[in-house]
Short mmCIF file of C-alpha atoms in Angstrom, two decimals:
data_model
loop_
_atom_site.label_atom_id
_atom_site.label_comp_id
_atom_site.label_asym_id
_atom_site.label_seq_id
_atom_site.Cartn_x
_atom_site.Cartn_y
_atom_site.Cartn_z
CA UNK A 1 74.52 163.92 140.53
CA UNK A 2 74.28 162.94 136.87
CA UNK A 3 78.21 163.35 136.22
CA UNK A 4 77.97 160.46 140.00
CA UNK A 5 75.83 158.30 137.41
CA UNK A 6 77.71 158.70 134.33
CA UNK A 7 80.93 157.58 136.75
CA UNK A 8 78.85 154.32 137.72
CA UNK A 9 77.60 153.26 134.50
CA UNK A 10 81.16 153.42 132.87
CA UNK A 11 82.65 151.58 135.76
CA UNK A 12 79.71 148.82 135.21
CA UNK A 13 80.49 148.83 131.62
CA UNK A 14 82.34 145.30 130.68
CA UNK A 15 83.76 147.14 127.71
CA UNK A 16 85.21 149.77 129.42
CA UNK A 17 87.05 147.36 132.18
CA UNK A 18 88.08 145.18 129.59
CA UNK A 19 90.26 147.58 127.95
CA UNK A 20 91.04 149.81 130.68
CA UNK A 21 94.98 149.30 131.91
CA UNK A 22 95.88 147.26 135.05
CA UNK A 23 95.04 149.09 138.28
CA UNK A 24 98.56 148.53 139.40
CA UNK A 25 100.92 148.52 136.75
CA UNK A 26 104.21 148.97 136.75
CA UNK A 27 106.03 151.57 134.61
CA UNK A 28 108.10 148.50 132.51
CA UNK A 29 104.76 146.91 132.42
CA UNK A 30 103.08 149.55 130.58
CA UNK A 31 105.96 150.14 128.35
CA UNK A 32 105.48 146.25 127.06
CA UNK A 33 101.35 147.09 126.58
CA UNK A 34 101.48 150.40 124.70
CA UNK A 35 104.67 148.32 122.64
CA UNK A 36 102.19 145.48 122.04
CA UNK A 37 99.46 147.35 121.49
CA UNK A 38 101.42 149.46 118.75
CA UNK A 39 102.61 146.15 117.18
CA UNK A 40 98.82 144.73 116.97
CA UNK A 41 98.17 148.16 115.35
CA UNK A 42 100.30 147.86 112.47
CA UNK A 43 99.78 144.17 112.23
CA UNK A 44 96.02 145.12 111.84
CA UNK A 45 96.54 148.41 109.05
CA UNK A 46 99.25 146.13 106.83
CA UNK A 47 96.19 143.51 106.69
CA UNK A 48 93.54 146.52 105.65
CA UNK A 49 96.26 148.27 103.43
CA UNK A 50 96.96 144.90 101.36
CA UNK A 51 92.96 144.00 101.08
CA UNK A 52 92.84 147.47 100.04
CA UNK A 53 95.65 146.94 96.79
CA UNK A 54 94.08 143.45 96.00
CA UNK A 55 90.52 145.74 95.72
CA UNK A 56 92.50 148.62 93.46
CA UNK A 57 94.02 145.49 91.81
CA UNK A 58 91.52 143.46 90.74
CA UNK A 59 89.54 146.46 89.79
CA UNK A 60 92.14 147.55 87.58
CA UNK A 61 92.96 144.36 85.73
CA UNK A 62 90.43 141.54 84.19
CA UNK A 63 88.55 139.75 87.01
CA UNK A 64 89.86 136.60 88.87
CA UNK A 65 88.71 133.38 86.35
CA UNK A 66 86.58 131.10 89.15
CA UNK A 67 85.31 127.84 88.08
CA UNK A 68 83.25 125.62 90.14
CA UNK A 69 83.46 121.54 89.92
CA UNK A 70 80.60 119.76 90.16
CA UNK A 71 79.02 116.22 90.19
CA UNK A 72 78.00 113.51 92.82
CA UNK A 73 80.18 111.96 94.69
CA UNK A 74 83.36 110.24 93.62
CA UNK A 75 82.94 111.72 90.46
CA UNK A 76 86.59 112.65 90.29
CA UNK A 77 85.84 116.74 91.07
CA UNK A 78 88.92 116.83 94.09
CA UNK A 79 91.38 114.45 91.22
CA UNK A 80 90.12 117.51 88.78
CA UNK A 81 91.53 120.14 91.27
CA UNK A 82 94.79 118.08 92.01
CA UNK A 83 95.27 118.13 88.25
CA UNK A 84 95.20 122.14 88.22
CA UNK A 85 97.42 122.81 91.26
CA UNK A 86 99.55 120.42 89.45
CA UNK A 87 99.48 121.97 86.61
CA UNK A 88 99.75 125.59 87.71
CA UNK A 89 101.61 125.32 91.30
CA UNK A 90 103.82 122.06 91.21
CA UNK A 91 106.25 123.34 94.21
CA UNK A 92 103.01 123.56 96.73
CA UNK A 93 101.76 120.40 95.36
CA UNK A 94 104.58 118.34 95.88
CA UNK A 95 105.79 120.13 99.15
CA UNK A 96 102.44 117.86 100.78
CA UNK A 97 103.63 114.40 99.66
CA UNK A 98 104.28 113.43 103.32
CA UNK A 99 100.35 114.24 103.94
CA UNK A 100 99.28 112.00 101.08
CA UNK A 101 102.02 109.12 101.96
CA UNK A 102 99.93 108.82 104.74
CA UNK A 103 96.14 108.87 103.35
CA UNK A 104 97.76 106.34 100.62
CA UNK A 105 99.00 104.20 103.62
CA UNK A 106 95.22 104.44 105.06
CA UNK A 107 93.61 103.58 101.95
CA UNK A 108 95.97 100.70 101.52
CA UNK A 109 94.55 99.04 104.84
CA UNK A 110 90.80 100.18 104.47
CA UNK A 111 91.03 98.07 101.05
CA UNK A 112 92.73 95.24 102.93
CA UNK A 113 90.24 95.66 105.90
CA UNK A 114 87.12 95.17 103.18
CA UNK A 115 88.37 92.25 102.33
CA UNK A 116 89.09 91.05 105.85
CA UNK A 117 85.62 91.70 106.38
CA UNK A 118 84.29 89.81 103.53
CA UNK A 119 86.21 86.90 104.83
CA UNK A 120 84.81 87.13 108.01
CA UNK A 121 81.38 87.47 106.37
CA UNK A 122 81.94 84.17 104.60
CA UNK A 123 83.10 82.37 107.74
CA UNK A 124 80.35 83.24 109.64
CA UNK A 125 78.05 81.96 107.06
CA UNK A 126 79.14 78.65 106.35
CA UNK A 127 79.30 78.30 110.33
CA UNK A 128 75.56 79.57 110.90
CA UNK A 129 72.19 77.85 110.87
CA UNK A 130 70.36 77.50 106.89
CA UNK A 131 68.77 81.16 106.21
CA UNK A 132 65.85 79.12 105.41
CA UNK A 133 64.95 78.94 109.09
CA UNK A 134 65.96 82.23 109.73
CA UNK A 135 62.98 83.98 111.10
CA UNK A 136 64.68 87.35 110.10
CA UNK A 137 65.41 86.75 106.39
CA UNK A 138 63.53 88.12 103.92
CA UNK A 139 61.07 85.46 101.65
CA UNK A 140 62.49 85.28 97.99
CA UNK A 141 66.07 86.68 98.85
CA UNK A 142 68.76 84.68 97.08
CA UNK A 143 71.65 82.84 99.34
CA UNK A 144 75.04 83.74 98.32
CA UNK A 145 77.18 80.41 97.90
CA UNK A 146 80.40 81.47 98.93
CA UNK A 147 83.30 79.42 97.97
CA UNK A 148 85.20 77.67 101.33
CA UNK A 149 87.69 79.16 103.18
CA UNK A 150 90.78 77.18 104.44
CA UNK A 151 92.55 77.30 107.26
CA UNK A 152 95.81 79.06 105.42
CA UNK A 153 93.05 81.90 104.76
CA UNK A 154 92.20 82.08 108.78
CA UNK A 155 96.01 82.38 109.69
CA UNK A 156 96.46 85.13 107.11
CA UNK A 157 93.46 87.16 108.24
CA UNK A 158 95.38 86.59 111.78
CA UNK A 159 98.36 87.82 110.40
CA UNK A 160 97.35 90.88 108.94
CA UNK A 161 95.58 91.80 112.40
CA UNK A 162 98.45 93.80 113.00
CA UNK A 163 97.09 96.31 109.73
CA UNK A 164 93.56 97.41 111.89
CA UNK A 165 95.66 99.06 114.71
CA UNK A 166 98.06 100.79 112.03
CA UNK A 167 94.59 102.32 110.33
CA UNK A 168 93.23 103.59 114.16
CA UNK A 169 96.95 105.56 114.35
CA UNK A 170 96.68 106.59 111.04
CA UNK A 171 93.40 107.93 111.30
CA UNK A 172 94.13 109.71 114.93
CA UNK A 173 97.43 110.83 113.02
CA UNK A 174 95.88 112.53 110.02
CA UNK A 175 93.17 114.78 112.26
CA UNK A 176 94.16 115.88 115.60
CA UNK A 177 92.61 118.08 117.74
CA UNK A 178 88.88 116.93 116.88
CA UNK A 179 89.39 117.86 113.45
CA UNK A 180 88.09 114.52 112.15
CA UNK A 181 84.82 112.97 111.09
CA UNK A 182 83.65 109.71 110.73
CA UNK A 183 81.15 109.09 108.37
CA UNK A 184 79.97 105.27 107.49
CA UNK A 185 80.82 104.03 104.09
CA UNK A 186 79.95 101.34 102.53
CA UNK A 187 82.13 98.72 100.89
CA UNK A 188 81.90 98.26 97.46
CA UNK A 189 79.34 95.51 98.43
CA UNK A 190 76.10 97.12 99.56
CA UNK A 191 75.47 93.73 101.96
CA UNK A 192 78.43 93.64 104.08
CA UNK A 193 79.41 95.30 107.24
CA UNK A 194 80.34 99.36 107.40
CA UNK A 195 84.19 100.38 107.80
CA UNK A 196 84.09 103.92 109.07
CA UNK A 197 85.90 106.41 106.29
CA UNK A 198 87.52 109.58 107.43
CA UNK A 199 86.56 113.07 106.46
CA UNK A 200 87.93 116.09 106.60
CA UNK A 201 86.94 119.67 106.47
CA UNK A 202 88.99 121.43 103.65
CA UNK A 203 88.61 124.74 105.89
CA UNK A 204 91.03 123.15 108.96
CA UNK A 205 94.27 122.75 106.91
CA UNK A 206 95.17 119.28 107.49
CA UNK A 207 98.14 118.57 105.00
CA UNK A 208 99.94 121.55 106.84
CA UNK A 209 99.32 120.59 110.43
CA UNK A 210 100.24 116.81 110.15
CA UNK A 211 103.05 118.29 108.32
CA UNK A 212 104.10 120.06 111.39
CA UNK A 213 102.95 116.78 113.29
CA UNK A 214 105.67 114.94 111.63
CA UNK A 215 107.92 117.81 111.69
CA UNK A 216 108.78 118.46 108.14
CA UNK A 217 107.76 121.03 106.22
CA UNK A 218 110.66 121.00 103.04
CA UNK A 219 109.66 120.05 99.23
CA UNK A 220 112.45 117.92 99.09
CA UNK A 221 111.21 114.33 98.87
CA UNK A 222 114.04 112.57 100.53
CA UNK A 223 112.83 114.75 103.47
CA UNK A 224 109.24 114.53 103.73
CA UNK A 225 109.33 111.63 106.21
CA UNK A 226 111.23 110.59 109.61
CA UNK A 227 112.68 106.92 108.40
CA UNK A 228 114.22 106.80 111.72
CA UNK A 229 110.48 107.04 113.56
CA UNK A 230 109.56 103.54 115.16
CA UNK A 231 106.11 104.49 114.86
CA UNK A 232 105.91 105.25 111.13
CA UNK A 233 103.10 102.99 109.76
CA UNK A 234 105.29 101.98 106.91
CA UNK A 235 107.48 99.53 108.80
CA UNK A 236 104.08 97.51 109.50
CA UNK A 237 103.25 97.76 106.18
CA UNK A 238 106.34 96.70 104.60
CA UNK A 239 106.47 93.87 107.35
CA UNK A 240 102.76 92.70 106.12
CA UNK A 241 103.66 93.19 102.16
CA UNK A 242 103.89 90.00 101.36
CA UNK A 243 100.96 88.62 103.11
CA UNK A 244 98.71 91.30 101.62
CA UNK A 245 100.37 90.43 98.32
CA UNK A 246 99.14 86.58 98.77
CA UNK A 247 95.76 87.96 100.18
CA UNK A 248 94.88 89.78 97.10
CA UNK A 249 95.85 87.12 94.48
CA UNK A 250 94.66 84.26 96.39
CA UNK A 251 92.00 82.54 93.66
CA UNK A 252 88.90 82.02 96.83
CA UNK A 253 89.18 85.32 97.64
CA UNK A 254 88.77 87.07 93.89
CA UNK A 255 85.77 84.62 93.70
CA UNK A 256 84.16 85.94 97.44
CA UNK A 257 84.79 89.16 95.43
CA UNK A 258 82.76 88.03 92.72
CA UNK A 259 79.94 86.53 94.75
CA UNK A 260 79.55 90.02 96.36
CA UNK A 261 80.19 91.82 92.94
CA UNK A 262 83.00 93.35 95.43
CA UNK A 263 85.56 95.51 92.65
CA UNK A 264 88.16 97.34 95.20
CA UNK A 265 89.95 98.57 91.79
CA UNK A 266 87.40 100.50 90.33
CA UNK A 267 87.48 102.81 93.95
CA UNK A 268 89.36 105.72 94.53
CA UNK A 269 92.42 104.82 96.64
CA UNK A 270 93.22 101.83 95.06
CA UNK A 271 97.11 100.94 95.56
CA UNK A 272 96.64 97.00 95.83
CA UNK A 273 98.01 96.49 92.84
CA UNK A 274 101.18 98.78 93.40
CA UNK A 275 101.88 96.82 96.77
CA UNK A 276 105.95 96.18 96.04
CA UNK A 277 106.29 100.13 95.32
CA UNK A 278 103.83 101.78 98.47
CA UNK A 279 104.96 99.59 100.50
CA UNK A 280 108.59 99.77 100.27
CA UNK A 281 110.37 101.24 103.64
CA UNK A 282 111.98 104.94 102.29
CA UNK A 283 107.94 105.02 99.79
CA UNK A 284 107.51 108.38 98.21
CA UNK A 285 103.98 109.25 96.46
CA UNK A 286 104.37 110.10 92.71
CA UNK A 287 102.46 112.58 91.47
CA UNK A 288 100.03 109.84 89.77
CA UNK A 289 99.72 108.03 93.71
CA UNK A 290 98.37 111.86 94.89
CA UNK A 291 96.14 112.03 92.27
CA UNK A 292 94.13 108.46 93.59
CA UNK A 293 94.17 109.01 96.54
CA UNK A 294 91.13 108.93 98.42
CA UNK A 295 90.41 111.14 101.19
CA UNK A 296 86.79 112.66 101.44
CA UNK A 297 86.62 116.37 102.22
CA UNK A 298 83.55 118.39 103.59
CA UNK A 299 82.81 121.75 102.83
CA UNK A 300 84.45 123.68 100.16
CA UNK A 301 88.13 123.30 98.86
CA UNK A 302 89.34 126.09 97.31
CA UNK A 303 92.61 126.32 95.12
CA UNK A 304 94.17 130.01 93.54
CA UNK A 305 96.64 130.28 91.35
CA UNK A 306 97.91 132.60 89.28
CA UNK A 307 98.17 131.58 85.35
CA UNK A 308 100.84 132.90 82.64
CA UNK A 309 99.20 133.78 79.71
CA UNK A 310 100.06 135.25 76.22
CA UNK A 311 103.46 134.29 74.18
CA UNK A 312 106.48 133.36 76.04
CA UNK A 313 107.74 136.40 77.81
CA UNK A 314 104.59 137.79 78.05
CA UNK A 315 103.85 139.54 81.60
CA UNK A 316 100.22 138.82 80.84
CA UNK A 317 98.73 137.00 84.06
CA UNK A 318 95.27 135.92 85.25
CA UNK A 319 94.16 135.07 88.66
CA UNK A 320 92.29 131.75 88.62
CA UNK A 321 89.98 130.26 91.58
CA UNK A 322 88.65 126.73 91.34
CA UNK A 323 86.19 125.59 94.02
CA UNK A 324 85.38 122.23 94.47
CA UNK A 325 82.08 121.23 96.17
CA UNK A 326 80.68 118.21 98.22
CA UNK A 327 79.14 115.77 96.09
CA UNK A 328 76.62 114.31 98.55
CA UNK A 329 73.47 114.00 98.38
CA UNK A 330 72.69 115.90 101.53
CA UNK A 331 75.21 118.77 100.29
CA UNK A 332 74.27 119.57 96.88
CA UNK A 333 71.81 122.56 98.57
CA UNK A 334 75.47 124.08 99.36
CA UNK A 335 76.07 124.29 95.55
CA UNK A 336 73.62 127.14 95.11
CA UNK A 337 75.30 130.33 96.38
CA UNK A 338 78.35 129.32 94.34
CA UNK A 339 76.34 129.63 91.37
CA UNK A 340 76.55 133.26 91.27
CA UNK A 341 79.41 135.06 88.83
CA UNK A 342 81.03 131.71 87.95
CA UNK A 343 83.00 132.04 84.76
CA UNK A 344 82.66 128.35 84.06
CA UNK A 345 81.37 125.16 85.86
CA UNK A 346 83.34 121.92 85.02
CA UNK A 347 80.61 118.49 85.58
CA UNK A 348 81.63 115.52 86.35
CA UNK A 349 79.79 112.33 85.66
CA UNK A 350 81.42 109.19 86.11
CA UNK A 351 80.38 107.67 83.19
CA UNK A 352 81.85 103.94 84.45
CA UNK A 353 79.41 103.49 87.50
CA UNK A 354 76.09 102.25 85.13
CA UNK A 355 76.01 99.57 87.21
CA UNK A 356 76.40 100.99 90.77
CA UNK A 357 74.12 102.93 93.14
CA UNK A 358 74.13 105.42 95.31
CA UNK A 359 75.71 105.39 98.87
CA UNK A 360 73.43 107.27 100.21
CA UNK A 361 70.32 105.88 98.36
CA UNK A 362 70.66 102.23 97.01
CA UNK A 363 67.29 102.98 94.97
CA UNK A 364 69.30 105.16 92.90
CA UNK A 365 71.66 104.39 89.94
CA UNK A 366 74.24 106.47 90.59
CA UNK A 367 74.38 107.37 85.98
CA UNK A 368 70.64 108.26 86.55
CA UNK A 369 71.92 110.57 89.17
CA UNK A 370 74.44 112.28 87.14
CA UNK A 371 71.99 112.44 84.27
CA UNK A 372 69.17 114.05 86.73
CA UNK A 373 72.09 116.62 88.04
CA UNK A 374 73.11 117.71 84.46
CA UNK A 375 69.83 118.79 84.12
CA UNK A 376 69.54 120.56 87.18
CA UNK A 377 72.42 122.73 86.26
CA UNK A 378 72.19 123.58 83.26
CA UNK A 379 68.02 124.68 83.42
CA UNK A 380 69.12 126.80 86.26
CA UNK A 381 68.76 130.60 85.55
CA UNK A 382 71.03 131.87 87.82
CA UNK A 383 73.69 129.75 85.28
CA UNK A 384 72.47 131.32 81.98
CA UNK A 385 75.36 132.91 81.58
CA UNK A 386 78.31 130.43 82.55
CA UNK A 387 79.89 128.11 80.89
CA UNK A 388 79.10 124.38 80.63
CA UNK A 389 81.95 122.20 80.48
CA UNK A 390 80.91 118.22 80.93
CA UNK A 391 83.55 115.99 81.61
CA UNK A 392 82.40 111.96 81.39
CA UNK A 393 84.87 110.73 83.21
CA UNK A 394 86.26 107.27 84.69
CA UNK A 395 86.39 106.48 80.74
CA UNK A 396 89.61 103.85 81.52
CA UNK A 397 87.24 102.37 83.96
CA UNK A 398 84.31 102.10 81.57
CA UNK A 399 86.14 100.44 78.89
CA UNK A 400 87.64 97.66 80.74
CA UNK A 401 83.98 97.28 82.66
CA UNK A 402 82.69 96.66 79.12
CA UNK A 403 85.78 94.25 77.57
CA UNK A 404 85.63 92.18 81.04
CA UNK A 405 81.41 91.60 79.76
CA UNK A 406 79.21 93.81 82.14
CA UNK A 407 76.50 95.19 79.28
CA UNK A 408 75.20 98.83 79.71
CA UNK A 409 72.14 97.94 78.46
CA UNK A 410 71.41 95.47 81.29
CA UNK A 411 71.15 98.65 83.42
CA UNK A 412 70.28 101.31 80.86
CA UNK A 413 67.41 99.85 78.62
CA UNK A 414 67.21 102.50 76.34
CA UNK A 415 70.55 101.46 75.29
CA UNK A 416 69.02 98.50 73.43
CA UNK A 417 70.34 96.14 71.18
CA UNK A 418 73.67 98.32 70.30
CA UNK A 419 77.38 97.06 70.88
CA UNK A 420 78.55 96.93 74.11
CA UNK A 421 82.09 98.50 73.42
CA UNK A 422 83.33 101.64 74.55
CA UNK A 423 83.31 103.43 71.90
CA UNK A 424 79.31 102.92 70.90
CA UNK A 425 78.78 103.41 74.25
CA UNK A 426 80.76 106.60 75.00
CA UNK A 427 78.95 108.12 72.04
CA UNK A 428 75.59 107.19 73.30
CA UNK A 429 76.26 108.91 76.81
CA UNK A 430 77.60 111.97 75.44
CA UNK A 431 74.47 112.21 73.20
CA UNK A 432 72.04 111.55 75.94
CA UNK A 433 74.08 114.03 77.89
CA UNK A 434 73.58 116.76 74.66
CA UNK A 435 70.20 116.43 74.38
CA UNK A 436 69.55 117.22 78.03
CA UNK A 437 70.80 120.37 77.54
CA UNK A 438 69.58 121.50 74.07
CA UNK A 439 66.02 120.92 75.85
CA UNK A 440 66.98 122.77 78.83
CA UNK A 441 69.41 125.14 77.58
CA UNK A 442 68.72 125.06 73.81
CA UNK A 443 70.93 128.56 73.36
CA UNK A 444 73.84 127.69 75.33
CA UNK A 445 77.40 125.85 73.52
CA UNK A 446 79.44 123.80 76.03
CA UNK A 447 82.25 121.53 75.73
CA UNK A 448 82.34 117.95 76.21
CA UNK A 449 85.63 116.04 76.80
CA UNK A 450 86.15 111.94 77.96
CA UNK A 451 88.12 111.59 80.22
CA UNK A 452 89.89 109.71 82.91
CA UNK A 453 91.59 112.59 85.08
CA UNK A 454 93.95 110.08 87.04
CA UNK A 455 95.58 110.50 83.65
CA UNK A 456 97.74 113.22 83.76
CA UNK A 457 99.08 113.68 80.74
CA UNK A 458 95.68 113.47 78.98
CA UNK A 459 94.23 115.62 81.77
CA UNK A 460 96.77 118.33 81.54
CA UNK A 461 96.43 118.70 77.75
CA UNK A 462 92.67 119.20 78.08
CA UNK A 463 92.48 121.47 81.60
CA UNK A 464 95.39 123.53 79.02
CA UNK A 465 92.64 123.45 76.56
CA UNK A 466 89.65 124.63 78.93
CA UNK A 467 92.21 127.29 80.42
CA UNK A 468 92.45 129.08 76.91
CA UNK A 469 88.74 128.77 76.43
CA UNK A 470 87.81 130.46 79.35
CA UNK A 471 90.79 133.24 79.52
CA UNK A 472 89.81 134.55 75.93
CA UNK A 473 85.85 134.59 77.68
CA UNK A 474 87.29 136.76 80.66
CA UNK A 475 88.85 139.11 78.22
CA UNK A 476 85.69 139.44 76.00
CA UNK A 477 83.86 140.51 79.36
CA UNK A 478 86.32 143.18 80.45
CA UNK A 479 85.92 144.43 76.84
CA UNK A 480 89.96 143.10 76.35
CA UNK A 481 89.85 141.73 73.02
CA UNK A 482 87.01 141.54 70.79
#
């Protein structure tokens, strides 16, 4: 009787069925399973022997060097990590130009399409009843006076029609299979309509699948892209060159820019003014188009690398991670469990946006922000022991800001009465930046750097900089060098 139950409950068990051979399998059948099987088996201890030596490995030699980028949004943390795979893995960079042809292509229309909008926006107001009997507007709101369009500016914003199809393919190009999100983003003009942005999460891979999408997968550059596809959004582009050209200079439409303090060039993913070269019909991104490009990623991006070190010749290596974060608002609470056995944290504050708020909160200057996030880090405990590295960044962006006449101290009052060049004001931010952390942190040394890290010249010679800072710090703590 109980061996009767035992017999039962194992043929009831969904396990037990699940692995249990076909009731009626043939001898050549089996053969293929148990070959299978034995294949999946050695598949499975290769993958457990090799996390195995990496375990023996890194306990043998000094620990992998991670360093996490941090700062709001568009504070130039994914450029940062561009500039180290650059740097430190050139071949992979460049093998995923065809990707970022593509998100350059994308961000060439979205700037186009803000404008288009703004156009429309203007229309529409000189063709609708006075806001003063406007039940809906608001007392005491100022009315824009927009400067007249003509009807050469209506049959151009007809003719570029043909550009808002080429950004749906391009966006249902970049992220198939659902791996695409659409979050709302605002132009650079809080008051006019939404355009949709793409994001991605860094987790599904997307340079390498539209890679395979387009069906190239070399580093050569002269074969990144299918010149004979019909479809490729660069023949539109090229055909529309010249009208996006006259678009963009046209004199009524830099002063609608103006009325709406509108500045499409201080974004990431501007190409506007590079519309001969990324527009041309065989365009390849340069290294400097990858680095502005735009392309907002969710979750975590993580690069590794492994670093040279030590006099030429030397077979001294170290194993670097670099993690770049989310910047938004509503993902900084993902920042805390990266906090813990960081080597160094690299902070970004765009130093240029004085004058701008946040996206996600237009109560907020987005300089406050950075200033209020400084603080944040470096008073946290669990970051006693890392290093503090601030970058104030967008500096090329900051200076011409200041020489065009914008004044800091219009939006930062403490900044008073002094000159409103770059480099008094530089100086002042770094110093407000220092004494944040000498009353937060008063023990701690970091190191300060302005920068613009589109620049890659300037960018490389100062990551080279932070790289030799931080290796000598990972040999101090495995007791390497004194």
């Amino acid at each position: 009787m109980p061996s009767s139950k035992r017999q039962r409950v194992s043929d009831d068990d969904p396990l037990a069925r699940a692995i249990a051979p076909p009731l009626y399998e043939t001898p050549a059948e089996r053969e293929h399973r148990l070959a299978t099987e034995q294949e999946a088996k050695r598949v499975s201890d290769a993958i457990d022997e090799e996390l195995n030596r990496q375990r023996i490995s890194e306990k043998k030699g000094p620990k992998a060097i991670k360093i996490l980028l941090l700062g709001q949004s568009e504070s130039g943390k994914s450029t940062t990590l561009k500039n180290f795979q650059l740097m430190n893995s050139p071949k992979a960079f460049r093998s995923e130009r065809a990707s970022w042809r593509a998100v350059i292509q994308l961000n060439v229309v979205q700037s186009i399409h803000a404008i288009l909008d703004l156009m429309s926006k203007a229309h529409s107001s000189a063709h609708s009843p006075s806001t003063s009997s406007n039940h809906m507007t608001r007392p005491n709101t100022p009315t824009k006076e927009y400067p007249p369009l003509n009807p050469e500016h209506l049959k151009l914003k007809m003719r570029l029609a043909p550009l808002l199809q080429v950004e749906a393919a391009l966006m249902k190009k970049l992220l198939p299979h659902g791996h695409v999100q659409l979050s709302r983003l605002a132009n650079p003009t809080q008051s006019l309509p939404l355009q949709q942005e793409i994001s991605v999460n860094s987790s599904t891979g997307w340079k390498s699948t539209f890679n395979r999408l387009i069906g190239r997968d070399s580093c050569d550059s002269e074969n990144l892209v299918d010149w004979s596809d019909p479809d490729d959004p660069g023949v539109v582009l090229n055909a529309c060159a010249d009208d996006m050209k006259r678009l963009w200079a046209d004199p009524i439409v830099k002063k609608l820019m103006e009325v709406e303090k509108m500045r499409p060039e201080e974004m990431a993913g501007f190409f506007l003014d590079a519309l001969d070269r990324v527009t041309s019909p065989r365009y390849i991104p340069t290294d400097d188009d990858v680095l502005r490009a735009r392309l907002k990623t969710l979750g975590v991006s993580e690069h590794r690398f492994t670093m040279k070190t030590g006099p030429l010749g030397s077979p001294m290596s170290h194993d670097w991670r670099v993690f770049d974060v989310g910047g938004q608002r509503s993902l900084r609470a993902a920042w805390v469990p990266y906090f813990d056995d960081m080597n160094a944290i690299i902070f970004l504050a765009p130093i240029s946006c004085f004058d701008q708020v946040l996206q996600e909160d237009p109560s907020v200057n987005r300089l406050a922000d950075s200033f209020l996030l400084w603080k944040a880090i470096v008073s946290n405990p669990l970051l006693k022991k890392t290093e503090m590295i601030l970058f104030l960044n967008k500096c090329d962006i900051l200076r011409a800001k200041l020489a065009s006449g914008i004044r800091l101290a219009d939006y930062i009052v403490s900044y008073g009465s002094r000159p409103n060049d770059f480099e008094s004001a530089s100086q002042y931010l770094k110093k407000k930046f220092a004494a944040l952390l000498r009353e937060h942190s008063p023990e701690r040394v970091y190191y300060f750097h302005l920068t613009s890290v589109t620049d890659t010249k300037a960018t490389t010679y100062i990551l080279e900089n932070v790289q030799d800072v931080l290796v000598r710090d990972n040999l101090k703590r495995s007791a390497l060098v004194t």
